[in-house]
Tab-separated table of C-alpha atoms and ligand atoms in Angstrom:
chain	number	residue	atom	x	y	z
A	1	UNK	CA	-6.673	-16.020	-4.494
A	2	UNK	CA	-9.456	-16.340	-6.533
A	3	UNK	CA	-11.307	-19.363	-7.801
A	4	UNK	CA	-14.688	-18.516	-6.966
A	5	UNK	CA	-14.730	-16.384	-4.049
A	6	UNK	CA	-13.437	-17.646	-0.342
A	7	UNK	CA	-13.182	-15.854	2.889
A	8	UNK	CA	-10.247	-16.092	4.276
A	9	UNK	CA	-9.962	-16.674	8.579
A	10	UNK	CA	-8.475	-15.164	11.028
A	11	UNK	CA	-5.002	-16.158	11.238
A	12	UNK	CA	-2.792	-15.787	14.130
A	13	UNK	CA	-0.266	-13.162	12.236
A	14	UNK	CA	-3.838	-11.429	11.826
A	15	UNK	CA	-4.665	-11.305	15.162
A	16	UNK	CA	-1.044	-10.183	16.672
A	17	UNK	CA	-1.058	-7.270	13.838
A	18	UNK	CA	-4.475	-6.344	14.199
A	19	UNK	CA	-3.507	-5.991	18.613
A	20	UNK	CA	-0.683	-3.981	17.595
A	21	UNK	CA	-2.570	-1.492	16.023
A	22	UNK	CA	-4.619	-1.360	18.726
A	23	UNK	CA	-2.195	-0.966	21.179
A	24	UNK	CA	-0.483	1.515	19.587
A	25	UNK	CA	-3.652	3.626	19.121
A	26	UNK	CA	-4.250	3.482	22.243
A	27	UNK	CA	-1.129	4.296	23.538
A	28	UNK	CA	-0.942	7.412	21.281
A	29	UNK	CA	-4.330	8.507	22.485
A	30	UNK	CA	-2.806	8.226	26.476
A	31	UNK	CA	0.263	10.343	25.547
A	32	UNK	CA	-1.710	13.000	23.145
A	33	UNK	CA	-4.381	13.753	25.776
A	34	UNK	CA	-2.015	13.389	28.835
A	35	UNK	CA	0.234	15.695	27.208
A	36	UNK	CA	-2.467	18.260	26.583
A	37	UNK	CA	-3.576	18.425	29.602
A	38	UNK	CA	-0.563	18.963	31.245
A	39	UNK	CA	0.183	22.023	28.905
A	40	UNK	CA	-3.513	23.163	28.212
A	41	UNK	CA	-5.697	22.201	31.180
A	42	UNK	CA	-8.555	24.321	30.103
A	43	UNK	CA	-8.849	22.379	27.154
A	44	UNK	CA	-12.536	20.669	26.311
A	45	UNK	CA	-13.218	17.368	25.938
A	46	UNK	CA	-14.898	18.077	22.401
A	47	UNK	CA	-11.529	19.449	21.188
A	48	UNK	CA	-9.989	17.281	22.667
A	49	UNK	CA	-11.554	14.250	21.334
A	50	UNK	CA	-11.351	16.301	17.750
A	51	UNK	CA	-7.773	16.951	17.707
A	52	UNK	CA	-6.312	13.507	19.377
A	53	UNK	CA	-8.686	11.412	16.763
A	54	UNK	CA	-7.200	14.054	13.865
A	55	UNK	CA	-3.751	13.575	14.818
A	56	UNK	CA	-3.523	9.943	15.074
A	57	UNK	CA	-5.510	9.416	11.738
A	58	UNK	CA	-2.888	11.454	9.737
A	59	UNK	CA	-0.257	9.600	11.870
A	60	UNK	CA	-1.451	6.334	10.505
A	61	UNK	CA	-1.870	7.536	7.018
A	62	UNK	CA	1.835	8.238	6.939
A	63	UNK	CA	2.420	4.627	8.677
A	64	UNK	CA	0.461	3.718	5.406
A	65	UNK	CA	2.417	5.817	2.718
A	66	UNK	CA	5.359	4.584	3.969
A	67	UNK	CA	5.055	1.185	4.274
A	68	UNK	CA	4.902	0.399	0.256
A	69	UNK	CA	8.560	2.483	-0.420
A	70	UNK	CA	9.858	0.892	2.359
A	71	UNK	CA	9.690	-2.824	1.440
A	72	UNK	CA	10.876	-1.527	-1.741
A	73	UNK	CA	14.176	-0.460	0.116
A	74	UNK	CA	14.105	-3.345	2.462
A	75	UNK	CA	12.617	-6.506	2.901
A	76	UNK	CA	12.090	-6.137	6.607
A	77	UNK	CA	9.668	-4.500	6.502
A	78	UNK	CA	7.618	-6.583	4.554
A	79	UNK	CA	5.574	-8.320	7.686
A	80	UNK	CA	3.715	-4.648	8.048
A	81	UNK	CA	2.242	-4.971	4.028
A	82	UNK	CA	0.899	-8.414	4.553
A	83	UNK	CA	-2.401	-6.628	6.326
A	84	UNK	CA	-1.534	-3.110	5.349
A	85	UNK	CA	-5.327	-2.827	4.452
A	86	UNK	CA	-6.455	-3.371	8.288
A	87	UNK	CA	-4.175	-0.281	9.357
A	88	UNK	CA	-6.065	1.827	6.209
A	89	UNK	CA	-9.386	0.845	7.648
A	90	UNK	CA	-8.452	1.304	11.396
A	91	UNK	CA	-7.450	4.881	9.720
A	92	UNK	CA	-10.816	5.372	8.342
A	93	UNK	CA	-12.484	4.552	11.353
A	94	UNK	CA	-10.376	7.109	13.630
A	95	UNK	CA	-10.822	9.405	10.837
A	96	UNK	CA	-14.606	8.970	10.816
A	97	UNK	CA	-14.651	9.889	14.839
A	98	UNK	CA	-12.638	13.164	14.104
A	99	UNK	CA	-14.976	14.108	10.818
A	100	UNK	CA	-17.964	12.897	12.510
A	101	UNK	CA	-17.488	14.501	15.377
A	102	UNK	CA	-16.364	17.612	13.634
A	103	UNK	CA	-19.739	17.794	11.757
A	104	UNK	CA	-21.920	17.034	14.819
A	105	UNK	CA	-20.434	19.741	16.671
A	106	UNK	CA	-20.235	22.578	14.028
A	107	UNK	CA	-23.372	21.671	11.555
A	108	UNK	CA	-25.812	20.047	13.601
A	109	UNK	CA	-27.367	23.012	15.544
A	110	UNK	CA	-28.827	25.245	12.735
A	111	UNK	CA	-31.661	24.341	10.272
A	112	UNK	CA	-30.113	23.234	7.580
A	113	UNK	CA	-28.804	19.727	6.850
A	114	UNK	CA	-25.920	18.755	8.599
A	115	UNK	CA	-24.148	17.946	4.969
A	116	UNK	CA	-25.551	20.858	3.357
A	117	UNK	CA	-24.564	23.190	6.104
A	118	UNK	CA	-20.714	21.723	5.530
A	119	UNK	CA	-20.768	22.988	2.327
A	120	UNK	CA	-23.155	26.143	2.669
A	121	UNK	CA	-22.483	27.280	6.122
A	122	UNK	CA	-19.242	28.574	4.504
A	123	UNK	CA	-19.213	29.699	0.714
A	124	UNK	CA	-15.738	31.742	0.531
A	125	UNK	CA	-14.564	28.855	-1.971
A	126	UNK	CA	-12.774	31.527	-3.445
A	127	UNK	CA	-10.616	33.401	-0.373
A	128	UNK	CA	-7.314	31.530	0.628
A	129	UNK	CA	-7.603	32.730	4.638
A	130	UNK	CA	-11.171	31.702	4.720
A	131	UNK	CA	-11.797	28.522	2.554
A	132	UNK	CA	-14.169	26.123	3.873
A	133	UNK	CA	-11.492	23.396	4.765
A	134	UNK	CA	-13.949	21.197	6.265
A	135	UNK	CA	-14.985	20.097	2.725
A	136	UNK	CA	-11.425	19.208	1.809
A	137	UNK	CA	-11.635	16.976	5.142
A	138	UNK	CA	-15.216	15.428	3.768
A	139	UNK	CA	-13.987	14.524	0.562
A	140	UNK	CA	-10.566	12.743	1.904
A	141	UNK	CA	-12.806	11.188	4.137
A	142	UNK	CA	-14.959	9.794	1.471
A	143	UNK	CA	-12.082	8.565	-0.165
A	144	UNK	CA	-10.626	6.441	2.610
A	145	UNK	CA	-14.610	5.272	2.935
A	146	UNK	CA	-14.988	3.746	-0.614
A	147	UNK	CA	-10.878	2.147	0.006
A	148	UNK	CA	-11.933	0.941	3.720
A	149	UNK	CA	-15.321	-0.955	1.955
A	150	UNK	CA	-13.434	-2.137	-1.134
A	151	UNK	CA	-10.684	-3.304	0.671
A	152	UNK	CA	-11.651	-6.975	1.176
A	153	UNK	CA	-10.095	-9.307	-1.384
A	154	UNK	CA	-13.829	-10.034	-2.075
A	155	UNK	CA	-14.208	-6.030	-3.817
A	156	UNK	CA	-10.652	-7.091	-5.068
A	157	UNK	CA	-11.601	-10.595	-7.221
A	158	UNK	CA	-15.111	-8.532	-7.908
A	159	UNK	CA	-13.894	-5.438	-9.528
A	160	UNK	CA	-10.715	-6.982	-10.923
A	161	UNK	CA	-7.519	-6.138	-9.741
A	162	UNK	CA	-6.433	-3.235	-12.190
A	163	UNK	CA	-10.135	-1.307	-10.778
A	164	UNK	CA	-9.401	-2.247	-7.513
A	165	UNK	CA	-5.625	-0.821	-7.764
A	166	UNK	CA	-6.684	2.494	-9.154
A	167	UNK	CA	-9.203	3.373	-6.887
A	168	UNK	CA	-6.773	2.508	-3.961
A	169	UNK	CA	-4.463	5.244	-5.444
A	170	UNK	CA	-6.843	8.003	-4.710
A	171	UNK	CA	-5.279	7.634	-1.292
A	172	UNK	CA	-2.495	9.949	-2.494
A	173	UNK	CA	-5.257	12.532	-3.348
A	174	UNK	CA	-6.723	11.974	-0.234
A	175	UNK	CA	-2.957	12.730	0.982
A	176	UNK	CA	-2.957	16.184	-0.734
A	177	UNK	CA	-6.513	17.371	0.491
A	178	UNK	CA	-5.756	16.459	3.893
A	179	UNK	CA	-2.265	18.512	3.578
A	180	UNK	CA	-4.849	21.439	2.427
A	181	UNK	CA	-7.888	20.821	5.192
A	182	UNK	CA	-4.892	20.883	7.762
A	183	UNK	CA	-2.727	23.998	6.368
A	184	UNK	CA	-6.234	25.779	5.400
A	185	UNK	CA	-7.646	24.713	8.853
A	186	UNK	CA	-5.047	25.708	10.876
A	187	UNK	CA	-4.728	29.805	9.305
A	188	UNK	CA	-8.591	29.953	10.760
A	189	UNK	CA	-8.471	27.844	14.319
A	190	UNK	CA	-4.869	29.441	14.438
A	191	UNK	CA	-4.719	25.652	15.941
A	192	UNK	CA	-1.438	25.020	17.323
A	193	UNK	CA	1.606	25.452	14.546
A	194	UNK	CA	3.239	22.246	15.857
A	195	UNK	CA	0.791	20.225	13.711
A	196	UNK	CA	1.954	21.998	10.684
A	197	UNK	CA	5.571	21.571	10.897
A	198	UNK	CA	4.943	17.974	11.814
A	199	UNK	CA	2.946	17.644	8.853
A	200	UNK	CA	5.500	19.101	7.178
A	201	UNK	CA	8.253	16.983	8.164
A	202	UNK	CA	5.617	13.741	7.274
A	203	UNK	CA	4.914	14.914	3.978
A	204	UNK	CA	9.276	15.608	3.046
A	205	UNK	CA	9.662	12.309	4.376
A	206	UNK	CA	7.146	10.470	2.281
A	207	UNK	CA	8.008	11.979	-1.023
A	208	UNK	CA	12.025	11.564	0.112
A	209	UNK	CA	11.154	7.637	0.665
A	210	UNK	CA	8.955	7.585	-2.874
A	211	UNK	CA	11.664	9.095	-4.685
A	212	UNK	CA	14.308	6.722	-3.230
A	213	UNK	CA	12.476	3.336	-3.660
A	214	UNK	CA	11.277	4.517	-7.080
A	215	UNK	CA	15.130	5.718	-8.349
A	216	UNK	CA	16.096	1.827	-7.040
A	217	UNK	CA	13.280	0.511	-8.966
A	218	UNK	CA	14.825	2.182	-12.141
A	219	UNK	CA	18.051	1.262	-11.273
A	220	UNK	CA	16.977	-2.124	-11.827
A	221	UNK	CA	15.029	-1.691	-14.972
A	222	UNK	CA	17.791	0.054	-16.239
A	223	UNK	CA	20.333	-2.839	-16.293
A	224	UNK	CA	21.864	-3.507	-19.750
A	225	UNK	CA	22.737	-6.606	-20.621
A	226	UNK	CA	25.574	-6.637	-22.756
A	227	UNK	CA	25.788	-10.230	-23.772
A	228	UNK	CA	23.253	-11.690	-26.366
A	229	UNK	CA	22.787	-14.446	-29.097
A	230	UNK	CA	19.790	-15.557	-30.589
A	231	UNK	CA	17.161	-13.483	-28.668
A	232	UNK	CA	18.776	-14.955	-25.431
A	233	UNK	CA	20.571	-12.380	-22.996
A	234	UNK	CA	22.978	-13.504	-20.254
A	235	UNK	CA	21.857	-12.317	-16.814
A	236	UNK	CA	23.587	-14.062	-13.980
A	237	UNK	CA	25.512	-17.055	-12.720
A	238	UNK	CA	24.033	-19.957	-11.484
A	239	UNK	CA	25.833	-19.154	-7.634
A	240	UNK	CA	23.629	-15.854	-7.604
A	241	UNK	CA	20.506	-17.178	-7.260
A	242	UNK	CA	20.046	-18.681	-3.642
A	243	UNK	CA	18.166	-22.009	-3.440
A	244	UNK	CA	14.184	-21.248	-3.148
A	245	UNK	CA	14.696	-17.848	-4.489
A	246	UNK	CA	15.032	-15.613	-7.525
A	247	UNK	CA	16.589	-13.032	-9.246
A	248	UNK	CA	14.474	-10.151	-10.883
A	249	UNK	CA	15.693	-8.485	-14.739
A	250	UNK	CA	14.447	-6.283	-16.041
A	251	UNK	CA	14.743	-7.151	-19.912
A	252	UNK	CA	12.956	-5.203	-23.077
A	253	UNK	CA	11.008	-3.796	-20.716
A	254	UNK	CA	9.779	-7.075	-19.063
A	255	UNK	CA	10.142	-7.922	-15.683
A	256	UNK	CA	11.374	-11.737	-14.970
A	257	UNK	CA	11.597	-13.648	-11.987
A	258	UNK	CA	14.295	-16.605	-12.039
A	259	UNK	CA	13.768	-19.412	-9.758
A	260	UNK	CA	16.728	-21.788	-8.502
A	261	UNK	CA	14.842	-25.118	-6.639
A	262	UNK	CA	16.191	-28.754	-7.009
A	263	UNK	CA	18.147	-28.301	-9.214
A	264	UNK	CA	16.425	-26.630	-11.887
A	265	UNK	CA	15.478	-23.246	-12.813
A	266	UNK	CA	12.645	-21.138	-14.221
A	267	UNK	CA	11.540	-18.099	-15.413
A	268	UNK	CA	7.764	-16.618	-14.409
A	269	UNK	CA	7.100	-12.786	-14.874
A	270	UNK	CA	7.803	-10.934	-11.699
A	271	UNK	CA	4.107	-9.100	-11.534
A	272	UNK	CA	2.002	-10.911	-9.190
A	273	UNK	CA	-2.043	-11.305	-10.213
A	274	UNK	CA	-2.816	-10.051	-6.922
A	275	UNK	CA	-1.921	-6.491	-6.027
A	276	UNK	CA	1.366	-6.601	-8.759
A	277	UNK	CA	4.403	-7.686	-5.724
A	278	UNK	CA	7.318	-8.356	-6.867
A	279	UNK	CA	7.218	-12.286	-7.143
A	280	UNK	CA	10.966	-12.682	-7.691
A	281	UNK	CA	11.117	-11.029	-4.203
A	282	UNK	CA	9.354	-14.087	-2.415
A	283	UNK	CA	10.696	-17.761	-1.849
A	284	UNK	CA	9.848	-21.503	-2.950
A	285	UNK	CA	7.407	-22.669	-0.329
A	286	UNK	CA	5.717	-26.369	-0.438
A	287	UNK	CA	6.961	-26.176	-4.205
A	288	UNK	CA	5.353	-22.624	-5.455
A	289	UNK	CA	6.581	-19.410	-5.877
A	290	UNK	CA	4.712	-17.666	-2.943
A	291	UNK	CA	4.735	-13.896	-3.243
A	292	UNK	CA	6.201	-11.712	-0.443
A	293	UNK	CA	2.994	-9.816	-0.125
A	294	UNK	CA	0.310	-11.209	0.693
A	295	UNK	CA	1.298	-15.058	-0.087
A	296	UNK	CA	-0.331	-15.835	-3.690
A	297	UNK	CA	1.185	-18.628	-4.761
A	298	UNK	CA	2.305	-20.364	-8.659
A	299	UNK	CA	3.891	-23.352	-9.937
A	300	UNK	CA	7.266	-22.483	-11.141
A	301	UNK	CA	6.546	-24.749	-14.509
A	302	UNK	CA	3.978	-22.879	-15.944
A	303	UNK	CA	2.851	-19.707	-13.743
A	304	UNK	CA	-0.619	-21.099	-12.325
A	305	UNK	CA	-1.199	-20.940	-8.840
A	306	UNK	CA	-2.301	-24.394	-8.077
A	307	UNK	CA	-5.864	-25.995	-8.621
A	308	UNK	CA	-8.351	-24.427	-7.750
A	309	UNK	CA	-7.091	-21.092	-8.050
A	310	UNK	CA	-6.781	-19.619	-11.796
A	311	UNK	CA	-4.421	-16.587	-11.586
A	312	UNK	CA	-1.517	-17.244	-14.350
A	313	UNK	CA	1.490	-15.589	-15.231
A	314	UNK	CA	4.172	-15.936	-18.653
A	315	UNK	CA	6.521	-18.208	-18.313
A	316	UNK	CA	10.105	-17.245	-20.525
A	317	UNK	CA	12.774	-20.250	-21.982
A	318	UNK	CA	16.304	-20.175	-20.104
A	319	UNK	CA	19.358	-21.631	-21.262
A	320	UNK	CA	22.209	-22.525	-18.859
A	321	UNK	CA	26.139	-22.239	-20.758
A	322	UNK	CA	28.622	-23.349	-17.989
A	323	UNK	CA	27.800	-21.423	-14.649
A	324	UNK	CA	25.949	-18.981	-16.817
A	325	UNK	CA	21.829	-18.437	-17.610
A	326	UNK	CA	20.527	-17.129	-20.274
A	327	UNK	CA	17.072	-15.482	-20.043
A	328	UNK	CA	14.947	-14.997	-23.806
A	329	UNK	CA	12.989	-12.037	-22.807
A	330	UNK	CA	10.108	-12.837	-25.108
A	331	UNK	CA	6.740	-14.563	-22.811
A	332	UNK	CA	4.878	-17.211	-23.667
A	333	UNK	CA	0.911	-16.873	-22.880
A	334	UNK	CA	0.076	-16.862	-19.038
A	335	UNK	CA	0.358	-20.524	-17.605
A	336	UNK	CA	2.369	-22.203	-20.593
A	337	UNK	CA	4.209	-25.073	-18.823
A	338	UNK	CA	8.105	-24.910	-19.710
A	339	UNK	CA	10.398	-27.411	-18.861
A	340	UNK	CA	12.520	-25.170	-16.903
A	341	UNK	CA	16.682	-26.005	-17.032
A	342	UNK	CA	18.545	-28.347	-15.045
A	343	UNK	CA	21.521	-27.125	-13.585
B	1	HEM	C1	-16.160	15.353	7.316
B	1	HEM	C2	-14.868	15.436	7.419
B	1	HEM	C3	-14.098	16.371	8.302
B	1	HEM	C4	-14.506	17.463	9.035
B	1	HEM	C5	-15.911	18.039	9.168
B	1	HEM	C6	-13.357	17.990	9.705
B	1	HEM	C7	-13.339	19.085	10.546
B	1	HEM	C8	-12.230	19.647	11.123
B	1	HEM	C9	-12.219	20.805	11.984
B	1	HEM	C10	-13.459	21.592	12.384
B	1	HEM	C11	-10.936	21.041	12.338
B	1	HEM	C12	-10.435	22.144	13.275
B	1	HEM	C13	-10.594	21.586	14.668
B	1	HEM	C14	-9.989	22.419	15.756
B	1	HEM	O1	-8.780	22.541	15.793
B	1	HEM	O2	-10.743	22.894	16.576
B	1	HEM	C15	-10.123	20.034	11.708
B	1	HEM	C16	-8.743	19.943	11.830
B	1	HEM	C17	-7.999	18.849	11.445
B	1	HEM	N1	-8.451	17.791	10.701
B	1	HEM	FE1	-10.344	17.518	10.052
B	1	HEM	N2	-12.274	17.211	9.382
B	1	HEM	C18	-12.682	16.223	8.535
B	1	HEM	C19	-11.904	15.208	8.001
B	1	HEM	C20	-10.580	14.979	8.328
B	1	HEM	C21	-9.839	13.824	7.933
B	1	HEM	C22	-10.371	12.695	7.055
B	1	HEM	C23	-8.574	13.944	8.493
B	1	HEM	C24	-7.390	13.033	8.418
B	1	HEM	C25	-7.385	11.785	8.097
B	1	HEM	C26	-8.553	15.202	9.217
B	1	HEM	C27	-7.446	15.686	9.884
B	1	HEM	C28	-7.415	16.890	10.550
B	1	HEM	C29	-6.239	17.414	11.234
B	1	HEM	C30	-4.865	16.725	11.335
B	1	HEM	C31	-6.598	18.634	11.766
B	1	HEM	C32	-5.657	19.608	12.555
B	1	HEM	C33	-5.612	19.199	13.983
B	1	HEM	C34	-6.889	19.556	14.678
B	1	HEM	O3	-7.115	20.752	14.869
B	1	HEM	O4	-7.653	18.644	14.994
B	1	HEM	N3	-9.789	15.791	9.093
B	1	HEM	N4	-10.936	19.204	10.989
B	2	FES	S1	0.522	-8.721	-4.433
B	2	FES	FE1	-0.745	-9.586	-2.969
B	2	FES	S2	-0.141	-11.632	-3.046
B	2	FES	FE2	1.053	-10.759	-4.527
């Protein structure tokens, strides 16, 4: 969170996620390069070291994909976002070994540059069978470069957060030229098909699980709310909000959070400052609204995470009419304090 700019340590969640990762890298590695040996015992070590670091990079960029659709659909899975951006840069790095490597071995032993030769060794930009895929492969991998450098919260508070969110979506263009270095790669290397249809089956699944998170997100948006009287709409009942938590509505095209805690409840705007979680998705902890994310927190009276942090967020008026609240959809200016409504 940003006040002026503070590292934040190593945590122990940090440290048991980032051994995971490592173990299951490693892990992969042992069964990919057992498993080719068994069925391909000539194989070298330079393809071998080419294709296993390949493999598990586009592995771990569907880990990645999937990870955001799936909290969306469930809340279990929300302990893998919360350092979502080591798992991208542990990406980059295998992918670096496999592009690297790829470039040492096939542009390092002419005259020319080894960058230039990537893009001159091969100049049939125009022929589908012979298309310099390797380029495809440098320019993903420059992608998931500038995302593995900028992904500190330091780039975040530096280039603001809306900068910082749309140059972490070039991941999905990334996506689509790896999907071509692959398919492009593979007509030439006639590398094994397997990759392909695995690729294949990665790339149904992701757009299955974007489609499905993003029709529930609509879902939601799309609630009417029959029942209105003087720019108030009733939402819920009182009993549907759980202590500490909220309930998200979508109303005139604003997204509110409702808080139940002691007694009282509030309204804050469901877009966290941060990376945009869903704030009505987290819980009351130590008295703020902590989002489910990555753990920015804000006061439920006015939307300001507490001193000395300045994000803020709009806070909205409620009304409670027996067991049921009424939500006026129009904001007040980030970090007005509202009384709230005792229940
Ligand atoms: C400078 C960047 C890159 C270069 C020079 C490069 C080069 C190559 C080469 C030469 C092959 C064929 C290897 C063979 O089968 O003998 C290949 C295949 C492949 N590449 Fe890349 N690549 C680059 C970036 C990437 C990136 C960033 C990824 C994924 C994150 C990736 C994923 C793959 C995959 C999955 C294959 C097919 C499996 C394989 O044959 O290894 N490549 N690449
Ligand atoms: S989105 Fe990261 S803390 Fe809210």
């Amino acid at each position: 969170m940003s006040a002026s700019y503070k590292a934040v340590g190593w945590n122990r969640q940090k440290k048991i996620y980032d051994g995971l990762i490592f173990a299951f890298c490693v892990v992969y590695l042992l069964i990919f390069c057992g498993l080719t040996l068994v069925f391909n015992p000539e194989v070298t070590f330079e393809t071998l070291l080419i294709r296993s670091s390949s493999t598990l990079a586009v592995l771990l960029l569907h880990i990645i994909l999937s990870i955001g659709p799936l909290c969306r659909i469930n809340k279990k899975f929300l302990p893998l976002l919360y350092n979502r951006r080591h798992l991208g840069v542990t990406m980059f790095c295998v992918a670096l070994v496999h592009g690297g490597f790829g470039i040492i071995q096939f542009h390092t032993l002419g005259n020319t540059s080894p960058f230039l030769s990537l893009f001159t060794s091969n100049t049939r930009y125009g022929s589908l069978a012979d298309f310099p895929f390797q380029a495809l492969g440098f320019f993903a991998l420059l992608i998931f470069f500038l995302m593995a450098i900028t992904s500190h919260d330091f780039w975040l508070h530096n280039l603001s957060p809306r900068v910082w969110k749309t140059l972490h979506m070039f991941v999905y263009l990334a996506y689509v030229l790896i999907i071509m270095h692959v398919m492009l790669g593979v007509i030439q290397y006639e590398t094994n098909p397997v990759f392909v249809l695995i690729l294949f089956i990665g790339a149904i699944t992701l757009i299955l699980l974007h489609l499905y998170a993003g029709s529930m997100e609509v879902k939601k948006d799309n609630i009417y709310f029959g029942l209105q009287k003087k720019g108030f709409v009733k939402v819920c009942t009182i009993n549907d909000i759980e202590e500490n938590r909220a309930k998200m509505f979508c109303v005139d095209k604003e997204r509110i959070a409702v808080f139940k805690t002691e007694g009282k409840l509030f309204a804050i705007n469901n877009v966290c400052k941060h990376q945009n979680g869903p704030l009505g998705e987290g819980k009351i902890v130590d008295g703020c609204i902590t989002c489910p994310w990555h753990g920015y927190q804000y006061l439920p009276k006015n939307g300001q995470s507490p001193p000395p942090f300045k994000e803020r967020v709009s806070t909205y008026d409620l009304e409670i009419e027996g067991a049921d609240i009424w939500l006026n959809p129009v904001p007040y200016p980030e970090g007005t304090e509202r009384p709230g409504v005792i229940f």
